[in-house]
């Protein structure tokens, strides 16, 4: 691994160099997770910067990012390793031609070369420096998989019946994320440092937009952020995250919009609101009201 950050301020600066703006609470959590070698569990609404955090941490440390994307039905084989049967079969065919006997043949089959290494394996036994392991959207997996993860994160070792136990030489830095579609078990949380990631404040969101899209006219940026912040105070099926703010800004830029008029908002609000139930906020009356609010606020 590259040099570990020496302080919380180093983390803030290091992430900033990757265009990721972290407040001191988040930077402290990252710092402690690295210093104490404890997994970091980051929970928050979609689009608040959880996945991007792991990417930025890996870049900051100059180590690879290994991502395990969780989904419904994910199992240990797809997370850890599988035997590469087609390759083993081919190997048998070739060795049979050489006239190898059965025992030699069988022994030669269970070799690391015949493993399909999935993300957890790759993170515990990397080819290079210890990576950042991102276990993304763990709330999508089920209880059984969670229990298995707990085991992996306690031991950082893999036992392969045919080969024996493989231990991590250096522990990866682990970041788990959840969109909180369900609660993750206490046992797993207890293993980790916990950080809730909220929607950004106006100041932070402005800073992020300026950081990501410095070319955008500052007044337009300001209006975009005020508008999104205002939308988040409404009752919505899915309030917009930072991802939506950035998408919207890109769309307005591409369309050559210079000031946020009602017409411009109505044309582009599909970048921000993604649920039919929320489209009430996209009609002319609602848009005009918000534009008036932000003009006076
Ligand atoms: N603190 C931040 N600084 C800079 N960019 C950010 C920050 N938080 C989020 N972003 C940007 O917002 C977008 C959405 O973030 P993402 O990590 O995908 O959200 P999540 O994983 O929480 O759903 C990404 O383009 C990301 O780069
Ligand atoms: Mg994500």
mmCIF file of C-alpha atoms and ligand atoms in Angstrom:
data_model
loop_
_atom_site.group_PDB
_atom_site.id
_atom_site.type_symbol
_atom_site.label_atom_id
_atom_site.label_comp_id
_atom_site.label_asym_id
_atom_site.label_seq_id
_atom_site.Cartn_x
_atom_site.Cartn_y
_atom_site.Cartn_z
ATOM 1 C CA UNK A 1 0.000 0.000 0.000
ATOM 2 C CA UNK A 2 1.019 3.601 -0.518
ATOM 3 C CA UNK A 3 1.701 5.670 2.559
ATOM 4 C CA UNK A 4 -1.096 5.567 5.120
ATOM 5 C CA UNK A 5 -2.565 8.955 5.991
ATOM 6 C CA UNK A 6 -1.156 10.350 9.233
ATOM 7 C CA UNK A 7 -4.137 12.429 10.272
ATOM 8 C CA UNK A 8 -7.751 13.257 9.542
ATOM 9 C CA UNK A 9 -6.593 16.376 7.698
ATOM 10 C CA UNK A 10 -4.436 14.223 5.449
ATOM 11 C CA UNK A 11 -7.510 12.192 4.590
ATOM 12 C CA UNK A 12 -9.517 15.314 3.781
ATOM 13 C CA UNK A 13 -6.734 16.610 1.544
ATOM 14 C CA UNK A 14 -6.069 13.201 -0.012
ATOM 15 C CA UNK A 15 -9.703 12.682 -0.939
ATOM 16 C CA UNK A 16 -9.989 16.235 -2.180
ATOM 17 C CA UNK A 17 -7.105 15.562 -4.550
ATOM 18 C CA UNK A 18 -9.382 12.868 -6.029
ATOM 19 C CA UNK A 19 -12.217 15.421 -6.289
ATOM 20 C CA UNK A 20 -14.080 13.852 -3.380
ATOM 21 C CA UNK A 21 -15.101 16.264 -0.652
ATOM 22 C CA UNK A 22 -15.468 14.675 2.765
ATOM 23 C CA UNK A 23 -16.526 16.462 5.936
ATOM 24 C CA UNK A 24 -14.560 15.849 9.097
ATOM 25 C CA UNK A 25 -16.934 13.167 10.419
ATOM 26 C CA UNK A 26 -16.550 11.065 7.293
ATOM 27 C CA UNK A 27 -12.816 11.724 7.032
ATOM 28 C CA UNK A 28 -12.386 10.685 10.681
ATOM 29 C CA UNK A 29 -14.229 7.435 10.000
ATOM 30 C CA UNK A 30 -11.969 6.741 7.004
ATOM 31 C CA UNK A 31 -8.854 7.613 8.971
ATOM 32 C CA UNK A 32 -9.795 5.333 11.871
ATOM 33 C CA UNK A 33 -10.788 2.515 9.574
ATOM 34 C CA UNK A 34 -7.330 2.585 7.987
ATOM 35 C CA UNK A 35 -5.430 3.130 11.238
ATOM 36 C CA UNK A 36 -7.304 0.473 13.224
ATOM 37 C CA UNK A 37 -7.714 -1.926 10.288
ATOM 38 C CA UNK A 38 -11.451 -2.095 10.892
ATOM 39 C CA UNK A 39 -13.998 -2.356 8.078
ATOM 40 C CA UNK A 40 -16.009 0.820 7.509
ATOM 41 C CA UNK A 41 -19.751 0.457 7.145
ATOM 42 C CA UNK A 42 -21.266 3.417 5.287
ATOM 43 C CA UNK A 43 -25.016 3.712 5.201
ATOM 44 C CA UNK A 44 -27.140 6.316 3.439
ATOM 45 C CA UNK A 45 -29.720 7.070 0.778
ATOM 46 C CA UNK A 46 -28.820 6.274 -2.838
ATOM 47 C CA UNK A 47 -26.651 8.863 -4.555
ATOM 48 C CA UNK A 48 -24.978 10.411 -1.501
ATOM 49 C CA UNK A 49 -21.446 9.299 -2.381
ATOM 50 C CA UNK A 50 -20.912 5.884 -0.790
ATOM 51 C CA UNK A 51 -19.510 4.056 -3.811
ATOM 52 C CA UNK A 52 -17.528 7.111 -4.871
ATOM 53 C CA UNK A 53 -15.959 7.220 -1.391
ATOM 54 C CA UNK A 54 -14.428 3.759 -1.817
ATOM 55 C CA UNK A 55 -13.124 4.713 -5.261
ATOM 56 C CA UNK A 56 -11.590 7.887 -3.900
ATOM 57 C CA UNK A 57 -9.980 6.078 -0.949
ATOM 58 C CA UNK A 58 -8.357 3.555 -3.301
ATOM 59 C CA UNK A 59 -7.039 6.335 -5.525
ATOM 60 C CA UNK A 60 -5.814 8.295 -2.536
ATOM 61 C CA UNK A 61 -3.825 5.293 -1.299
ATOM 62 C CA UNK A 62 -2.791 4.395 -4.828
ATOM 63 C CA UNK A 63 -3.997 0.800 -4.486
ATOM 64 C CA UNK A 64 -6.465 -1.171 -6.620
ATOM 65 C CA UNK A 65 -10.173 -1.144 -5.861
ATOM 66 C CA UNK A 66 -11.869 -4.529 -5.783
ATOM 67 C CA UNK A 67 -15.632 -4.329 -5.875
ATOM 68 C CA UNK A 68 -18.083 -6.944 -4.763
ATOM 69 C CA UNK A 69 -21.498 -5.791 -5.943
ATOM 70 C CA UNK A 70 -24.169 -7.511 -3.854
ATOM 71 C CA UNK A 71 -27.492 -8.591 -5.304
ATOM 72 C CA UNK A 72 -30.432 -10.762 -4.360
ATOM 73 C CA UNK A 73 -29.310 -14.370 -4.350
ATOM 74 C CA UNK A 74 -25.565 -13.704 -4.289
ATOM 75 C CA UNK A 75 -23.775 -16.723 -2.798
ATOM 76 C CA UNK A 76 -20.335 -17.562 -1.496
ATOM 77 C CA UNK A 77 -19.203 -19.156 -4.775
ATOM 78 C CA UNK A 78 -19.751 -15.987 -6.751
ATOM 79 C CA UNK A 79 -18.113 -13.898 -4.018
ATOM 80 C CA UNK A 80 -15.137 -16.116 -3.185
ATOM 81 C CA UNK A 81 -14.041 -18.687 -5.739
ATOM 82 C CA UNK A 82 -15.183 -21.469 -8.012
ATOM 83 C CA UNK A 83 -13.315 -24.317 -9.612
ATOM 84 C CA UNK A 84 -12.873 -23.799 -13.306
ATOM 85 C CA UNK A 85 -14.433 -27.077 -14.488
ATOM 86 C CA UNK A 86 -13.984 -26.594 -18.231
ATOM 87 C CA UNK A 87 -10.308 -25.925 -17.703
ATOM 88 C CA UNK A 88 -9.937 -28.901 -15.404
ATOM 89 C CA UNK A 89 -11.582 -31.129 -18.012
ATOM 90 C CA UNK A 90 -9.295 -29.891 -20.718
ATOM 91 C CA UNK A 91 -6.348 -30.500 -18.446
ATOM 92 C CA UNK A 92 -7.473 -34.097 -17.887
ATOM 93 C CA UNK A 93 -7.750 -34.675 -21.639
ATOM 94 C CA UNK A 94 -4.277 -33.387 -22.315
ATOM 95 C CA UNK A 95 -2.660 -35.267 -19.465
ATOM 96 C CA UNK A 96 -4.436 -38.498 -20.488
ATOM 97 C CA UNK A 97 -2.739 -38.217 -23.844
ATOM 98 C CA UNK A 98 0.544 -38.079 -21.957
ATOM 99 C CA UNK A 99 -0.484 -41.320 -20.275
ATOM 100 C CA UNK A 100 -0.566 -39.957 -16.710
ATOM 101 C CA UNK A 101 -1.986 -42.275 -14.100
ATOM 102 C CA UNK A 102 -5.153 -41.553 -12.242
ATOM 103 C CA UNK A 103 -3.682 -40.406 -8.903
ATOM 104 C CA UNK A 104 -1.189 -37.982 -10.414
ATOM 105 C CA UNK A 105 -3.929 -36.631 -12.590
ATOM 106 C CA UNK A 106 -6.325 -36.076 -9.719
ATOM 107 C CA UNK A 107 -3.703 -34.353 -7.626
ATOM 108 C CA UNK A 108 -2.744 -31.998 -10.390
ATOM 109 C CA UNK A 109 -6.358 -30.861 -10.751
ATOM 110 C CA UNK A 110 -6.589 -29.034 -7.481
ATOM 111 C CA UNK A 111 -4.179 -26.246 -8.041
ATOM 112 C CA UNK A 112 -4.589 -22.501 -7.704
ATOM 113 C CA UNK A 113 -4.362 -22.240 -11.493
ATOM 114 C CA UNK A 114 -7.769 -23.871 -11.761
ATOM 115 C CA UNK A 115 -9.510 -21.443 -9.433
ATOM 116 C CA UNK A 116 -11.765 -18.710 -10.707
ATOM 117 C CA UNK A 117 -10.960 -16.038 -8.192
ATOM 118 C CA UNK A 118 -13.916 -13.873 -7.266
ATOM 119 C CA UNK A 119 -13.651 -10.474 -5.524
ATOM 120 C CA UNK A 120 -13.211 -11.688 -1.923
ATOM 121 C CA UNK A 121 -10.481 -14.101 -2.944
ATOM 122 C CA UNK A 122 -8.749 -11.434 -4.971
ATOM 123 C CA UNK A 123 -8.897 -9.050 -2.011
ATOM 124 C CA UNK A 124 -7.459 -11.550 0.473
ATOM 125 C CA UNK A 125 -4.807 -12.838 -1.924
ATOM 126 C CA UNK A 126 -3.999 -9.891 -4.220
ATOM 127 C CA UNK A 127 -1.197 -10.041 -6.765
ATOM 128 C CA UNK A 128 -0.005 -6.607 -5.714
ATOM 129 C CA UNK A 129 -0.502 -4.389 -2.661
ATOM 130 C CA UNK A 130 -3.444 -4.835 -0.286
ATOM 131 C CA UNK A 131 -6.414 -3.315 -2.110
ATOM 132 C CA UNK A 132 -9.506 -1.461 -1.019
ATOM 133 C CA UNK A 133 -12.343 -3.977 -0.957
ATOM 134 C CA UNK A 134 -15.731 -2.399 -1.627
ATOM 135 C CA UNK A 135 -18.660 -4.597 -0.605
ATOM 136 C CA UNK A 136 -21.348 -2.543 -2.264
ATOM 137 C CA UNK A 137 -25.051 -2.500 -1.392
ATOM 138 C CA UNK A 138 -24.921 -5.282 1.139
ATOM 139 C CA UNK A 139 -28.604 -4.688 1.974
ATOM 140 C CA UNK A 140 -29.456 -6.438 -1.293
ATOM 141 C CA UNK A 141 -27.996 -9.758 -0.153
ATOM 142 C CA UNK A 142 -29.669 -12.151 2.300
ATOM 143 C CA UNK A 143 -29.001 -13.210 5.914
ATOM 144 C CA UNK A 144 -27.006 -16.238 4.940
ATOM 145 C CA UNK A 145 -24.622 -14.232 2.817
ATOM 146 C CA UNK A 146 -24.265 -11.682 5.581
ATOM 147 C CA UNK A 147 -23.282 -14.416 8.024
ATOM 148 C CA UNK A 148 -20.708 -15.646 5.547
ATOM 149 C CA UNK A 149 -19.298 -12.129 5.147
ATOM 150 C CA UNK A 150 -19.038 -11.796 8.898
ATOM 151 C CA UNK A 151 -16.911 -14.922 8.927
ATOM 152 C CA UNK A 152 -14.649 -13.623 6.162
ATOM 153 C CA UNK A 153 -14.272 -10.220 7.796
ATOM 154 C CA UNK A 154 -13.422 -11.794 11.158
ATOM 155 C CA UNK A 155 -10.710 -14.089 9.905
ATOM 156 C CA UNK A 156 -9.528 -12.728 6.581
ATOM 157 C CA UNK A 157 -8.870 -16.270 5.571
ATOM 158 C CA UNK A 158 -10.351 -18.663 3.067
ATOM 159 C CA UNK A 159 -10.490 -22.377 3.549
ATOM 160 C CA UNK A 160 -10.524 -24.430 0.400
ATOM 161 C CA UNK A 161 -11.132 -28.112 1.199
ATOM 162 C CA UNK A 162 -8.858 -29.337 -1.596
ATOM 163 C CA UNK A 163 -6.050 -26.860 -0.939
ATOM 164 C CA UNK A 164 -6.130 -25.830 2.698
ATOM 165 C CA UNK A 165 -6.390 -22.422 4.326
ATOM 166 C CA UNK A 166 -5.283 -19.229 2.691
ATOM 167 C CA UNK A 167 -4.610 -16.282 4.953
ATOM 168 C CA UNK A 168 -4.362 -12.611 4.038
ATOM 169 C CA UNK A 169 -0.770 -11.392 4.327
ATOM 170 C CA UNK A 170 -1.933 -7.833 4.717
ATOM 171 C CA UNK A 171 -5.587 -7.047 5.355
ATOM 172 C CA UNK A 172 -7.433 -5.154 2.669
ATOM 173 C CA UNK A 173 -9.148 -1.904 3.597
ATOM 174 C CA UNK A 174 -12.811 -2.805 3.618
ATOM 175 C CA UNK A 175 -15.686 -0.443 2.906
ATOM 176 C CA UNK A 176 -19.231 -1.834 3.068
ATOM 177 C CA UNK A 177 -22.172 0.181 1.874
ATOM 178 C CA UNK A 178 -25.902 -0.065 2.359
ATOM 179 C CA UNK A 179 -28.802 1.925 0.922
ATOM 180 C CA UNK A 180 -30.745 0.760 3.950
ATOM 181 C CA UNK A 181 -33.525 -1.021 2.115
ATOM 182 C CA UNK A 182 -33.348 -3.286 5.165
ATOM 183 C CA UNK A 183 -31.348 -3.305 8.389
ATOM 184 C CA UNK A 184 -28.074 -5.139 8.409
ATOM 185 C CA UNK A 185 -27.494 -7.414 11.408
ATOM 186 C CA UNK A 186 -25.869 -6.099 14.564
ATOM 187 C CA UNK A 187 -23.204 -8.801 14.514
ATOM 188 C CA UNK A 188 -21.849 -7.537 11.217
ATOM 189 C CA UNK A 189 -22.141 -3.899 12.262
ATOM 190 C CA UNK A 190 -20.250 -4.662 15.454
ATOM 191 C CA UNK A 191 -17.266 -5.739 13.370
ATOM 192 C CA UNK A 192 -17.222 -2.357 11.638
ATOM 193 C CA UNK A 193 -16.921 1.341 12.221
ATOM 194 C CA UNK A 194 -20.218 2.935 11.285
ATOM 195 C CA UNK A 195 -20.852 6.123 9.344
ATOM 196 C CA UNK A 196 -24.188 7.538 8.246
ATOM 197 C CA UNK A 197 -23.867 9.597 5.071
ATOM 198 C CA UNK A 198 -26.559 12.230 4.772
ATOM 199 C CA UNK A 199 -27.601 14.458 1.904
ATOM 200 C CA UNK A 200 -25.069 17.279 1.712
ATOM 201 C CA UNK A 201 -25.708 20.730 3.135
ATOM 202 C CA UNK A 202 -26.129 23.574 0.676
ATOM 203 C CA UNK A 203 -22.498 24.652 1.152
ATOM 204 C CA UNK A 204 -21.118 21.158 0.647
ATOM 205 C CA UNK A 205 -23.274 20.423 -2.366
ATOM 206 C CA UNK A 206 -22.196 23.728 -3.929
ATOM 207 C CA UNK A 207 -18.566 22.863 -3.257
ATOM 208 C CA UNK A 208 -18.988 19.402 -4.801
ATOM 209 C CA UNK A 209 -20.703 20.766 -7.893
ATOM 210 C CA UNK A 210 -18.006 23.435 -8.279
ATOM 211 C CA UNK A 211 -15.331 20.757 -7.826
ATOM 212 C CA UNK A 212 -16.878 18.380 -10.354
ATOM 213 C CA UNK A 213 -18.043 20.964 -12.884
ATOM 214 C CA UNK A 214 -15.883 24.062 -12.430
ATOM 215 C CA UNK A 215 -16.740 25.244 -15.949
ATOM 216 C CA UNK A 216 -20.405 25.750 -15.050
ATOM 217 C CA UNK A 217 -21.589 29.320 -14.575
ATOM 218 C CA UNK A 218 -21.539 29.875 -10.763
ATOM 219 C CA UNK A 219 -24.976 31.445 -10.701
ATOM 220 C CA UNK A 220 -26.505 28.505 -12.527
ATOM 221 C CA UNK A 221 -24.716 26.117 -10.138
ATOM 222 C CA UNK A 222 -26.166 27.992 -7.213
ATOM 223 C CA UNK A 223 -29.693 27.788 -8.614
ATOM 224 C CA UNK A 224 -29.372 24.096 -9.382
ATOM 225 C CA UNK A 225 -28.264 23.326 -5.850
ATOM 226 C CA UNK A 226 -30.939 25.528 -4.260
ATOM 227 C CA UNK A 227 -33.555 23.849 -6.424
ATOM 228 C CA UNK A 228 -32.440 20.329 -5.504
ATOM 229 C CA UNK A 229 -32.164 21.240 -1.827
ATOM 230 C CA UNK A 230 -35.694 22.600 -1.977
ATOM 231 C CA UNK A 231 -36.984 19.433 -3.679
ATOM 232 C CA UNK A 232 -35.543 17.354 -0.844
ATOM 233 C CA UNK A 233 -37.821 19.127 1.620
ATOM 234 C CA UNK A 234 -40.897 17.890 -0.314
ATOM 235 C CA UNK A 235 -42.510 14.529 0.249
ATOM 236 C CA UNK A 236 -41.021 12.413 -2.487
ATOM 237 C CA UNK A 237 -40.873 8.730 -3.270
ATOM 238 C CA UNK A 238 -37.191 9.170 -4.086
ATOM 239 C CA UNK A 239 -35.526 12.446 -3.124
ATOM 240 C CA UNK A 240 -32.674 13.358 -5.482
ATOM 241 C CA UNK A 241 -29.110 12.484 -4.443
ATOM 242 C CA UNK A 242 -25.864 14.106 -5.504
ATOM 243 C CA UNK A 243 -25.811 11.852 -8.534
ATOM 244 C CA UNK A 244 -29.012 13.546 -9.732
ATOM 245 C CA UNK A 245 -27.650 17.038 -9.053
ATOM 246 C CA UNK A 246 -24.578 16.292 -11.155
ATOM 247 C CA UNK A 247 -26.633 14.664 -13.927
ATOM 248 C CA UNK A 248 -28.965 17.608 -14.031
ATOM 249 C CA UNK A 249 -26.110 20.086 -14.198
ATOM 250 C CA UNK A 250 -24.566 18.134 -17.101
ATOM 251 C CA UNK A 251 -27.896 18.048 -18.931
ATOM 252 C CA UNK A 252 -28.428 21.795 -18.535
ATOM 253 C CA UNK A 253 -24.881 22.415 -19.709
ATOM 254 C CA UNK A 254 -25.298 20.278 -22.812
ATOM 255 C CA UNK A 255 -28.549 22.049 -23.630
ATOM 256 C CA UNK A 256 -26.795 25.392 -23.324
ATOM 257 C CA UNK A 257 -29.084 26.595 -20.535
ATOM 258 C CA UNK A 258 -27.674 29.686 -18.807
ATOM 259 C CA UNK A 259 -30.403 30.547 -16.336
ATOM 260 C CA UNK A 260 -32.828 28.252 -14.605
ATOM 261 C CA UNK A 261 -36.176 29.226 -16.161
ATOM 262 C CA UNK A 262 -39.425 27.333 -15.555
ATOM 263 C CA UNK A 263 -39.260 26.100 -19.122
ATOM 264 C CA UNK A 264 -35.710 24.763 -18.693
ATOM 265 C CA UNK A 265 -36.642 23.006 -15.448
ATOM 266 C CA UNK A 266 -39.755 21.390 -16.911
ATOM 267 C CA UNK A 267 -37.785 20.059 -19.879
ATOM 268 C CA UNK A 268 -35.079 18.489 -17.764
ATOM 269 C CA UNK A 269 -36.605 17.431 -14.467
ATOM 270 C CA UNK A 270 -36.463 13.806 -15.619
ATOM 271 C CA UNK A 271 -32.778 13.940 -14.627
ATOM 272 C CA UNK A 272 -33.800 14.635 -11.052
ATOM 273 C CA UNK A 273 -37.132 12.923 -10.388
ATOM 274 C CA UNK A 274 -37.327 9.292 -11.386
ATOM 275 C CA UNK A 275 -40.677 8.183 -10.018
ATOM 276 C CA UNK A 276 -44.076 8.730 -11.536
ATOM 277 C CA UNK A 277 -45.429 9.477 -8.033
ATOM 278 C CA UNK A 278 -42.988 12.400 -7.805
ATOM 279 C CA UNK A 279 -43.997 13.981 -11.103
ATOM 280 C CA UNK A 280 -46.402 16.290 -9.259
ATOM 281 C CA UNK A 281 -43.272 18.368 -8.572
ATOM 282 C CA UNK A 282 -42.671 18.657 -12.324
ATOM 283 C CA UNK A 283 -45.837 20.533 -13.288
ATOM 284 C CA UNK A 284 -45.716 24.198 -14.137
ATOM 285 C CA UNK A 285 -47.267 25.413 -10.889
ATOM 286 C CA UNK A 286 -44.891 23.442 -8.642
ATOM 287 C CA UNK A 287 -41.847 24.471 -10.670
ATOM 288 C CA UNK A 288 -42.764 28.158 -10.616
ATOM 289 C CA UNK A 289 -43.327 28.031 -6.865
ATOM 290 C CA UNK A 290 -39.909 26.536 -6.200
ATOM 291 C CA UNK A 291 -38.217 28.994 -8.556
ATOM 292 C CA UNK A 292 -39.849 31.853 -6.638
ATOM 293 C CA UNK A 293 -38.761 30.329 -3.331
ATOM 294 C CA UNK A 294 -35.135 30.060 -4.382
ATOM 295 C CA UNK A 295 -35.118 33.530 -5.949
ATOM 296 C CA UNK A 296 -36.056 34.961 -2.528
ATOM 297 C CA UNK A 297 -34.013 32.614 -0.421
HETATM 298 N N1 LIG B 1 -18.441 14.064 -1.315
HETATM 299 C C1 LIG B 1 -18.419 14.017 -2.655
HETATM 300 N N2 LIG B 1 -17.491 14.694 -3.354
HETATM 301 C C2 LIG B 1 -17.498 14.656 -4.693
HETATM 302 N N3 LIG B 1 -18.365 13.946 -5.444
HETATM 303 C C3 LIG B 1 -19.293 13.247 -4.808
HETATM 304 C C4 LIG B 1 -19.369 13.234 -3.392
HETATM 305 N N4 LIG B 1 -20.390 12.460 -3.035
HETATM 306 C C5 LIG B 1 -20.925 12.002 -4.161
HETATM 307 N N5 LIG B 1 -20.280 12.462 -5.234
HETATM 308 C C6 LIG B 1 -20.637 12.153 -6.623
HETATM 309 O O1 LIG B 1 -22.035 11.905 -6.645
HETATM 310 C C7 LIG B 1 -22.344 10.805 -7.481
HETATM 311 C C8 LIG B 1 -23.134 9.756 -6.747
HETATM 312 O O2 LIG B 1 -22.354 9.125 -5.801
HETATM 313 P P1 LIG B 1 -22.376 7.545 -5.548
HETATM 314 O O3 LIG B 1 -21.118 7.217 -4.862
HETATM 315 O O4 LIG B 1 -22.698 6.796 -6.779
HETATM 316 O O5 LIG B 1 -23.602 7.404 -4.533
HETATM 317 P P2 LIG B 1 -24.085 6.124 -3.727
HETATM 318 O O6 LIG B 1 -23.088 5.040 -3.899
HETATM 319 O O7 LIG B 1 -24.228 6.600 -2.318
HETATM 320 O O8 LIG B 1 -25.421 5.762 -4.316
HETATM 321 C C9 LIG B 1 -21.030 10.296 -8.049
HETATM 322 O O9 LIG B 1 -20.855 10.845 -9.326
HETATM 323 C C10 LIG B 1 -20.006 10.860 -7.090
HETATM 324 O O10 LIG B 1 -18.804 11.040 -7.739
HETATM 325 MG MG1 LIG B 2 -23.452 3.188 -4.808
#
